[in-house]
């Protein structure tokens, strides 16, 4: 199986479980969440975690999300937040972005 670089935006229950699973399979996973608690917990199984506002396209560009193989949006705040993040990722050229 080809090893991938995957971004996961939202490290709540689903996002952190997926991040841990993918990491255990040997994929490189970059986790982003607005909560310092969520990023702190994810540091146990991810080498790269960032506390940041993923609705800000500048942040996503700085983290080079356009260079990743896949991006998963797992934000439970609101549908609008998820849509905004996905639109920003698509405008950056991310081929596989979704929630």
PDB file of C-alpha atoms in Angstrom:
ATOM      1  CA  UNK A   1       0.000   0.000   0.000  1.00  0.00           C
ATOM      2  CA  UNK A   2       1.297   3.440  -0.941  1.00  0.00           C
ATOM      3  CA  UNK A   3       2.039   5.638   2.061  1.00  0.00           C
ATOM      4  CA  UNK A   4       0.177   8.930   1.903  1.00  0.00           C
ATOM      5  CA  UNK A   5       0.395  12.355   3.462  1.00  0.00           C
ATOM      6  CA  UNK A   6      -3.024  13.134   4.899  1.00  0.00           C
ATOM      7  CA  UNK A   7      -4.353  16.283   6.523  1.00  0.00           C
ATOM      8  CA  UNK A   8      -7.137  16.025   9.065  1.00  0.00           C
ATOM      9  CA  UNK A   9      -8.956  19.193  10.012  1.00  0.00           C
ATOM     10  CA  UNK A  10     -10.888  18.701  13.221  1.00  0.00           C
ATOM     11  CA  UNK A  11      -9.463  16.429  15.899  1.00  0.00           C
ATOM     12  CA  UNK A  12     -12.624  15.603  17.814  1.00  0.00           C
ATOM     13  CA  UNK A  13     -13.810  12.032  18.302  1.00  0.00           C
ATOM     14  CA  UNK A  14     -13.983  11.068  14.625  1.00  0.00           C
ATOM     15  CA  UNK A  15     -11.028  13.120  13.402  1.00  0.00           C
ATOM     16  CA  UNK A  16      -8.663  11.957  16.126  1.00  0.00           C
ATOM     17  CA  UNK A  17      -9.706   8.302  15.735  1.00  0.00           C
ATOM     18  CA  UNK A  18      -9.118   8.505  11.974  1.00  0.00           C
ATOM     19  CA  UNK A  19      -5.799  10.285  12.470  1.00  0.00           C
ATOM     20  CA  UNK A  20      -4.604   7.643  14.917  1.00  0.00           C
ATOM     21  CA  UNK A  21      -5.720   4.803  12.623  1.00  0.00           C
ATOM     22  CA  UNK A  22      -3.994   6.262   9.557  1.00  0.00           C
ATOM     23  CA  UNK A  23      -0.867   6.952  11.571  1.00  0.00           C
ATOM     24  CA  UNK A  24      -0.792   3.333  12.781  1.00  0.00           C
ATOM     25  CA  UNK A  25      -0.960   2.229   9.130  1.00  0.00           C
ATOM     26  CA  UNK A  26       2.224   4.209   8.496  1.00  0.00           C
ATOM     27  CA  UNK A  27       0.773   7.258   6.765  1.00  0.00           C
ATOM     28  CA  UNK A  28       2.009  10.744   7.570  1.00  0.00           C
ATOM     29  CA  UNK A  29      -0.869  12.628   9.184  1.00  0.00           C
ATOM     30  CA  UNK A  30      -1.031  16.352   9.865  1.00  0.00           C
ATOM     31  CA  UNK A  31      -3.735  17.326  12.344  1.00  0.00           C
ATOM     32  CA  UNK A  32      -5.297  20.769  12.735  1.00  0.00           C
ATOM     33  CA  UNK A  33      -7.837  21.901  15.305  1.00  0.00           C
ATOM     34  CA  UNK A  34      -8.833  25.186  16.898  1.00  0.00           C
ATOM     35  CA  UNK A  35      -8.693  23.624  20.360  1.00  0.00           C
ATOM     36  CA  UNK A  36      -5.420  23.331  22.222  1.00  0.00           C
ATOM     37  CA  UNK A  37      -6.890  20.395  24.177  1.00  0.00           C
ATOM     38  CA  UNK A  38      -7.571  18.461  20.963  1.00  0.00           C
ATOM     39  CA  UNK A  39      -4.127  19.123  19.510  1.00  0.00           C
ATOM     40  CA  UNK A  40      -2.452  18.237  22.806  1.00  0.00           C
ATOM     41  CA  UNK A  41      -4.236  14.852  22.909  1.00  0.00           C
ATOM     42  CA  UNK A  42      -3.360  14.178  19.260  1.00  0.00           C
ATOM     43  CA  UNK A  43       0.339  14.774  19.957  1.00  0.00           C
ATOM     44  CA  UNK A  44       0.336  11.309  21.559  1.00  0.00           C
ATOM     45  CA  UNK A  45       0.038   9.667  18.118  1.00  0.00           C
ATOM     46  CA  UNK A  46       0.777  12.420  15.560  1.00  0.00           C
ATOM     47  CA  UNK A  47       4.128  14.046  14.918  1.00  0.00           C
ATOM     48  CA  UNK A  48       2.546  17.178  13.436  1.00  0.00           C
ATOM     49  CA  UNK A  49      -0.366  18.936  15.107  1.00  0.00           C
ATOM     50  CA  UNK A  50      -1.319  22.568  14.838  1.00  0.00           C
ATOM     51  CA  UNK A  51      -3.751  24.686  16.798  1.00  0.00           C
ATOM     52  CA  UNK A  52      -5.107  26.975  14.111  1.00  0.00           C
ATOM     53  CA  UNK A  53      -8.234  28.412  12.505  1.00  0.00           C
ATOM     54  CA  UNK A  54      -8.737  26.175   9.480  1.00  0.00           C
ATOM     55  CA  UNK A  55     -11.328  28.541   7.990  1.00  0.00           C
ATOM     56  CA  UNK A  56      -8.434  30.916   7.267  1.00  0.00           C
ATOM     57  CA  UNK A  57      -7.047  30.056   3.834  1.00  0.00           C
ATOM     58  CA  UNK A  58      -3.733  31.712   4.717  1.00  0.00           C
ATOM     59  CA  UNK A  59      -3.262  29.174   7.522  1.00  0.00           C
ATOM     60  CA  UNK A  60      -3.989  26.270   5.174  1.00  0.00           C
ATOM     61  CA  UNK A  61      -1.491  27.642   2.646  1.00  0.00           C
ATOM     62  CA  UNK A  62       1.181  28.095   5.332  1.00  0.00           C
ATOM     63  CA  UNK A  63       0.680  24.465   6.369  1.00  0.00           C
ATOM     64  CA  UNK A  64       1.040  23.432   2.681  1.00  0.00           C
ATOM     65  CA  UNK A  65      -2.248  21.521   2.609  1.00  0.00           C
ATOM     66  CA  UNK A  66      -2.248  21.807  -1.187  1.00  0.00           C
ATOM     67  CA  UNK A  67       0.718  19.416  -1.266  1.00  0.00           C
ATOM     68  CA  UNK A  68      -1.018  16.607   0.653  1.00  0.00           C
ATOM     69  CA  UNK A  69      -2.433  13.476  -0.968  1.00  0.00           C
ATOM     70  CA  UNK A  70      -5.769  13.690   0.856  1.00  0.00           C
ATOM     71  CA  UNK A  71      -7.512  16.039   3.277  1.00  0.00           C
ATOM     72  CA  UNK A  72     -10.386  15.102   5.565  1.00  0.00           C
ATOM     73  CA  UNK A  73     -12.582  17.807   7.077  1.00  0.00           C
ATOM     74  CA  UNK A  74     -14.071  16.603  10.342  1.00  0.00           C
ATOM     75  CA  UNK A  75     -15.408  19.766  11.931  1.00  0.00           C
ATOM     76  CA  UNK A  76     -18.474  19.440  14.114  1.00  0.00           C
ATOM     77  CA  UNK A  77     -19.061  23.146  14.770  1.00  0.00           C
ATOM     78  CA  UNK A  78     -21.396  23.820  11.883  1.00  0.00           C
ATOM     79  CA  UNK A  79     -22.077  22.853   8.300  1.00  0.00           C
ATOM     80  CA  UNK A  80     -21.110  26.379   7.222  1.00  0.00           C
ATOM     81  CA  UNK A  81     -17.657  25.986   8.773  1.00  0.00           C
ATOM     82  CA  UNK A  82     -17.088  22.674   7.000  1.00  0.00           C
ATOM     83  CA  UNK A  83     -18.244  24.095   3.668  1.00  0.00           C
ATOM     84  CA  UNK A  84     -15.975  27.133   4.004  1.00  0.00           C
ATOM     85  CA  UNK A  85     -12.964  24.947   4.757  1.00  0.00           C
ATOM     86  CA  UNK A  86     -13.700  22.612   1.827  1.00  0.00           C
ATOM     87  CA  UNK A  87     -14.152  25.558  -0.560  1.00  0.00           C
ATOM     88  CA  UNK A  88     -10.851  27.083   0.591  1.00  0.00           C
ATOM     89  CA  UNK A  89      -9.088  23.754   0.070  1.00  0.00           C
ATOM     90  CA  UNK A  90     -10.571  23.352  -3.412  1.00  0.00           C
ATOM     91  CA  UNK A  91      -9.523  26.888  -4.377  1.00  0.00           C
ATOM     92  CA  UNK A  92      -5.981  26.007  -3.254  1.00  0.00           C
ATOM     93  CA  UNK A  93      -5.990  23.058  -5.632  1.00  0.00           C
ATOM     94  CA  UNK A  94      -6.499  20.222  -3.164  1.00  0.00           C
ATOM     95  CA  UNK A  95      -7.846  17.392  -5.308  1.00  0.00           C
ATOM     96  CA  UNK A  96      -9.378  15.264  -2.566  1.00  0.00           C
ATOM     97  CA  UNK A  97     -11.040  17.462   0.035  1.00  0.00           C
ATOM     98  CA  UNK A  98     -14.243  16.641   1.772  1.00  0.00           C
ATOM     99  CA  UNK A  99     -16.105  15.981   4.947  1.00  0.00           C
TER     100      UNK A  99
END
